[in-house]
XYZ file of N, CA and C in Angstrom:
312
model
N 171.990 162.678 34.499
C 170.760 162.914 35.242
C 170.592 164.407 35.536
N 171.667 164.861 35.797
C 171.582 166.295 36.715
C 171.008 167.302 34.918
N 171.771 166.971 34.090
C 171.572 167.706 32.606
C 170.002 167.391 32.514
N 169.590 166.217 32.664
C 167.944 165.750 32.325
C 166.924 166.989 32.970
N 167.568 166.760 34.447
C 166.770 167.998 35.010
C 166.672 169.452 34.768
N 168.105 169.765 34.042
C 167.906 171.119 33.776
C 167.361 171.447 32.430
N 167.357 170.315 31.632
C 166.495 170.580 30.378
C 164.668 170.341 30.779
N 164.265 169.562 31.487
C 163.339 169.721 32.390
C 162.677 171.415 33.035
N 163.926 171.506 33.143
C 163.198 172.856 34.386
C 163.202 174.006 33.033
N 164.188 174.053 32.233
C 164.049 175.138 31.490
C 162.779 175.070 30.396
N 162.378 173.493 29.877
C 161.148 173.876 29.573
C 160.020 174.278 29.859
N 160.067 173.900 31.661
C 159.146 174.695 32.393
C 158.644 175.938 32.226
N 160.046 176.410 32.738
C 160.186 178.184 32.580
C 159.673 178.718 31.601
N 160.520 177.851 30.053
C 159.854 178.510 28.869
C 158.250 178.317 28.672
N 158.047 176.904 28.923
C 156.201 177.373 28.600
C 155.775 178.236 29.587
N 155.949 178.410 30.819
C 155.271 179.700 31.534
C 155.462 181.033 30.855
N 156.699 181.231 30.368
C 156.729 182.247 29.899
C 155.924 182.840 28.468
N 155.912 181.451 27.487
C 155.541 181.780 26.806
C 154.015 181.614 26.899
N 153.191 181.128 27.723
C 152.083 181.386 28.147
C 151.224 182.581 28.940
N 152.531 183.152 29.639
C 152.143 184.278 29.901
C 152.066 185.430 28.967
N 152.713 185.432 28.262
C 152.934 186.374 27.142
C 151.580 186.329 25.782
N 151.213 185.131 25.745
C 150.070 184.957 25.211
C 148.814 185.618 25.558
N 148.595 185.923 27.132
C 147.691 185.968 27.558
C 147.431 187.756 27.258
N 145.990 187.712 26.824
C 145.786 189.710 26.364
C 144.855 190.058 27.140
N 144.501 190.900 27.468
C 143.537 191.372 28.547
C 142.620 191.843 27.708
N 141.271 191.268 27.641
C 139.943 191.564 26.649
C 139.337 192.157 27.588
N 139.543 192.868 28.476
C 138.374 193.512 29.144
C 138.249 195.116 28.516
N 137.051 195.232 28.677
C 136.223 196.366 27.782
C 134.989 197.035 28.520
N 134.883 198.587 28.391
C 134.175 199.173 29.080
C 133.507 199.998 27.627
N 132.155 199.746 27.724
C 131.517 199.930 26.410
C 130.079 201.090 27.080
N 130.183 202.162 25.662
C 128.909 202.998 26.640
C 128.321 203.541 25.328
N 126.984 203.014 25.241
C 126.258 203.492 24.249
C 123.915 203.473 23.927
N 123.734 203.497 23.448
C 122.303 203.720 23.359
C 121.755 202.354 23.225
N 121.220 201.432 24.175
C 120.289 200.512 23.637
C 119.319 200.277 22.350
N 119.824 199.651 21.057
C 119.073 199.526 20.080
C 118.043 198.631 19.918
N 118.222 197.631 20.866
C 117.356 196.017 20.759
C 117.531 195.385 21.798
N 116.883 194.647 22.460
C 117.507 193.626 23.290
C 116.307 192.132 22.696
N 117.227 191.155 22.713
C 116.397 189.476 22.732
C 116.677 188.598 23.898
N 115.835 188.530 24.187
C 116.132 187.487 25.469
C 116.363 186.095 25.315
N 116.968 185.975 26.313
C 117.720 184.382 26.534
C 117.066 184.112 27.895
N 118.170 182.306 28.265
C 117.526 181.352 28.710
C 117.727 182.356 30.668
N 119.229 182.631 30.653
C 119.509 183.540 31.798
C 119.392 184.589 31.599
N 119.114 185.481 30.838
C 119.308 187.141 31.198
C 118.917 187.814 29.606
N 119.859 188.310 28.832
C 119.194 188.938 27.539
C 120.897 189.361 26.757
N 120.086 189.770 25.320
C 121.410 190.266 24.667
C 120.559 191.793 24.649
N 121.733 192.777 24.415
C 121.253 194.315 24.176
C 122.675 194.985 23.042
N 121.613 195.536 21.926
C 122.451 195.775 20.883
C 123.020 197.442 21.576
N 123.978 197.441 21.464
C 124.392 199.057 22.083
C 124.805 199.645 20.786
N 124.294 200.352 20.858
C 125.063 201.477 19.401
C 126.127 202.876 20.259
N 127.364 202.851 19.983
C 128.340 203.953 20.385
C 128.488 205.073 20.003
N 128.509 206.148 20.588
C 129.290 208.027 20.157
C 129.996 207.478 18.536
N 131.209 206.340 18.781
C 131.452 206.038 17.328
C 131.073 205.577 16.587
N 129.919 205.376 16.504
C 129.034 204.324 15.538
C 129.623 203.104 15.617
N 129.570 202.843 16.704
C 130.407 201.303 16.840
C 129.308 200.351 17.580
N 128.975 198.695 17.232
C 127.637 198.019 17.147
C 128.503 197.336 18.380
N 127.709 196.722 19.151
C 128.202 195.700 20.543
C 126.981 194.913 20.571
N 126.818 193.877 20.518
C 125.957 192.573 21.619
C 126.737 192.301 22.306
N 125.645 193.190 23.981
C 126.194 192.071 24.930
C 125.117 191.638 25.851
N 125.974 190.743 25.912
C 125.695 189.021 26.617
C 125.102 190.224 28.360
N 124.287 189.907 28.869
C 123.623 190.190 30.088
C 123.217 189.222 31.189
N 123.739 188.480 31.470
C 123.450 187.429 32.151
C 123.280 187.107 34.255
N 122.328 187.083 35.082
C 122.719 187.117 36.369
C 123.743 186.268 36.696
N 124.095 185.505 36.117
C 125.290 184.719 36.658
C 126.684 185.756 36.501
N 126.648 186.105 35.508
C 127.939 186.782 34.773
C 128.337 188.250 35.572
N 126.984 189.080 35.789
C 127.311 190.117 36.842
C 127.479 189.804 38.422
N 127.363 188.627 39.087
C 127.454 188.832 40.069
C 126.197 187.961 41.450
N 125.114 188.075 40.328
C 123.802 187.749 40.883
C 122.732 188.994 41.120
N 122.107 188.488 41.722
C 120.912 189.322 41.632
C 120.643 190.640 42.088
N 121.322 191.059 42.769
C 121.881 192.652 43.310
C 122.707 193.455 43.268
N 123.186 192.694 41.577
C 124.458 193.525 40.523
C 123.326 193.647 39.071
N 122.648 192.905 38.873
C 121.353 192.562 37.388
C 120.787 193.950 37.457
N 120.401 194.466 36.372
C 119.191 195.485 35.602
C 118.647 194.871 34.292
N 117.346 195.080 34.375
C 117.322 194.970 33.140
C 117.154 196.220 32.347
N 117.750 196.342 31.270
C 117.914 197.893 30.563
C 116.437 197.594 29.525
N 116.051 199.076 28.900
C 115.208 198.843 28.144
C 115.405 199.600 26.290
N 114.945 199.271 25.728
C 115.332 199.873 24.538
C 114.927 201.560 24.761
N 116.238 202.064 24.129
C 116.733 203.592 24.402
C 117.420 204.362 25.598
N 117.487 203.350 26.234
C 118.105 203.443 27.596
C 119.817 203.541 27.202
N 120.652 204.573 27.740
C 121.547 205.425 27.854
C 122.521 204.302 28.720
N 123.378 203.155 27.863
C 124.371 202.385 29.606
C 125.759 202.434 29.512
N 126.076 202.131 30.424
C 127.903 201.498 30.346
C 128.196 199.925 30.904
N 128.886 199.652 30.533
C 128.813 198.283 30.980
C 130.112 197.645 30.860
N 130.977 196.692 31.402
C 132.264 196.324 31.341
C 132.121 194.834 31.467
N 132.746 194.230 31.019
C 133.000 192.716 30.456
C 134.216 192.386 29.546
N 134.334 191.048 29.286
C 134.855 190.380 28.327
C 134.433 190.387 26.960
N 135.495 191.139 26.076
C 135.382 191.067 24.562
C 135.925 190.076 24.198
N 134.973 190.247 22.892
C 135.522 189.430 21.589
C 134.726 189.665 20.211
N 135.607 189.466 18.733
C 135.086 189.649 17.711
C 134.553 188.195 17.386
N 133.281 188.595 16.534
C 133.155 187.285 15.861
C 132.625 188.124 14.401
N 133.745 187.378 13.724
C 133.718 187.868 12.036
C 133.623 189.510 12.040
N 132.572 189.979 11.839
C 132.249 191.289 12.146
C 131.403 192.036 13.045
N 131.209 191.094 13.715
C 130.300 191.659 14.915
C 131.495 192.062 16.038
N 130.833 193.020 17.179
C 131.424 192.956 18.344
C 130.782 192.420 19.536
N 131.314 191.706 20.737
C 130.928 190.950 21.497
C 131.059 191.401 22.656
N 130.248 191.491 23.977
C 130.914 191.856 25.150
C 130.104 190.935 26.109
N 130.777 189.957 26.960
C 130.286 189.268 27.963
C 130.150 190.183 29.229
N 129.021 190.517 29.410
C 128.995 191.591 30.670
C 129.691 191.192 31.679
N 130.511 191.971 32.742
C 130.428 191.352 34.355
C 130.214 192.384 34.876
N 129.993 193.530 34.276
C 129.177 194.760 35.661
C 129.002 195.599 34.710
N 127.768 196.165 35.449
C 126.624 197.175 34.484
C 127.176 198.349 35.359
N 127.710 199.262 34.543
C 127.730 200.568 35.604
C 126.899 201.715 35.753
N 126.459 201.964 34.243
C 125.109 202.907 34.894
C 123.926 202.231 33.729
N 122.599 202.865 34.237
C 121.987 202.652 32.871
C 120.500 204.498 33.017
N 120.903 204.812 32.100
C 119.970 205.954 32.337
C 118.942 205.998 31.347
């Protein structure tokens, strides 16, 4: 019994561990020129073009920043930064906003 438990507890340990170790931090602070934006059902997408020629849709949503006294809406050519959750899809780049930091 007492052996049952310790093979018990050590698989514990190991999936925490190896779950923690899995985990990557996608957060991303992205700053570039508004090329497009299309709107959606909550908020909008805005194509950002980067200093590196690097393409971003991101996701703009009032839920996602905070609510309604974190929201802008940016406009095409408008100068922003913005920080969220990345991700690739195929060849695109992705950023789920959660705070707009400037937009000029």
């Amino acid at each position: 019994m007492k052996n049952l438990k310790r093979i018990g507890f050590l698989l514990m340990v190991m999936t925490f561990i190896i779950s923690c170790a899995g985990a990557k931090d996608t957060s991303r602070t992205v700053s570039g020129k508004v090329e497009s934006i299309e709107g959606g059902k909550d908020g909008y997408t805005a194509k950002i073009n980067t200093a590196q020629k690097e393409v971003y849709f991101a996701t703009i949503s009032i839920v996602n920043v905070g609510g309604p006294q974190n929201y802008k809406q940016v406009k095409i050519g408008d100068e922003v930064s913005v920080k969220g959750e990345f991700w690739k899809s195929e060849d695109e780049n992705h950023i789920k906003v959660t705070q707009i930091i400037s937009v000029k």
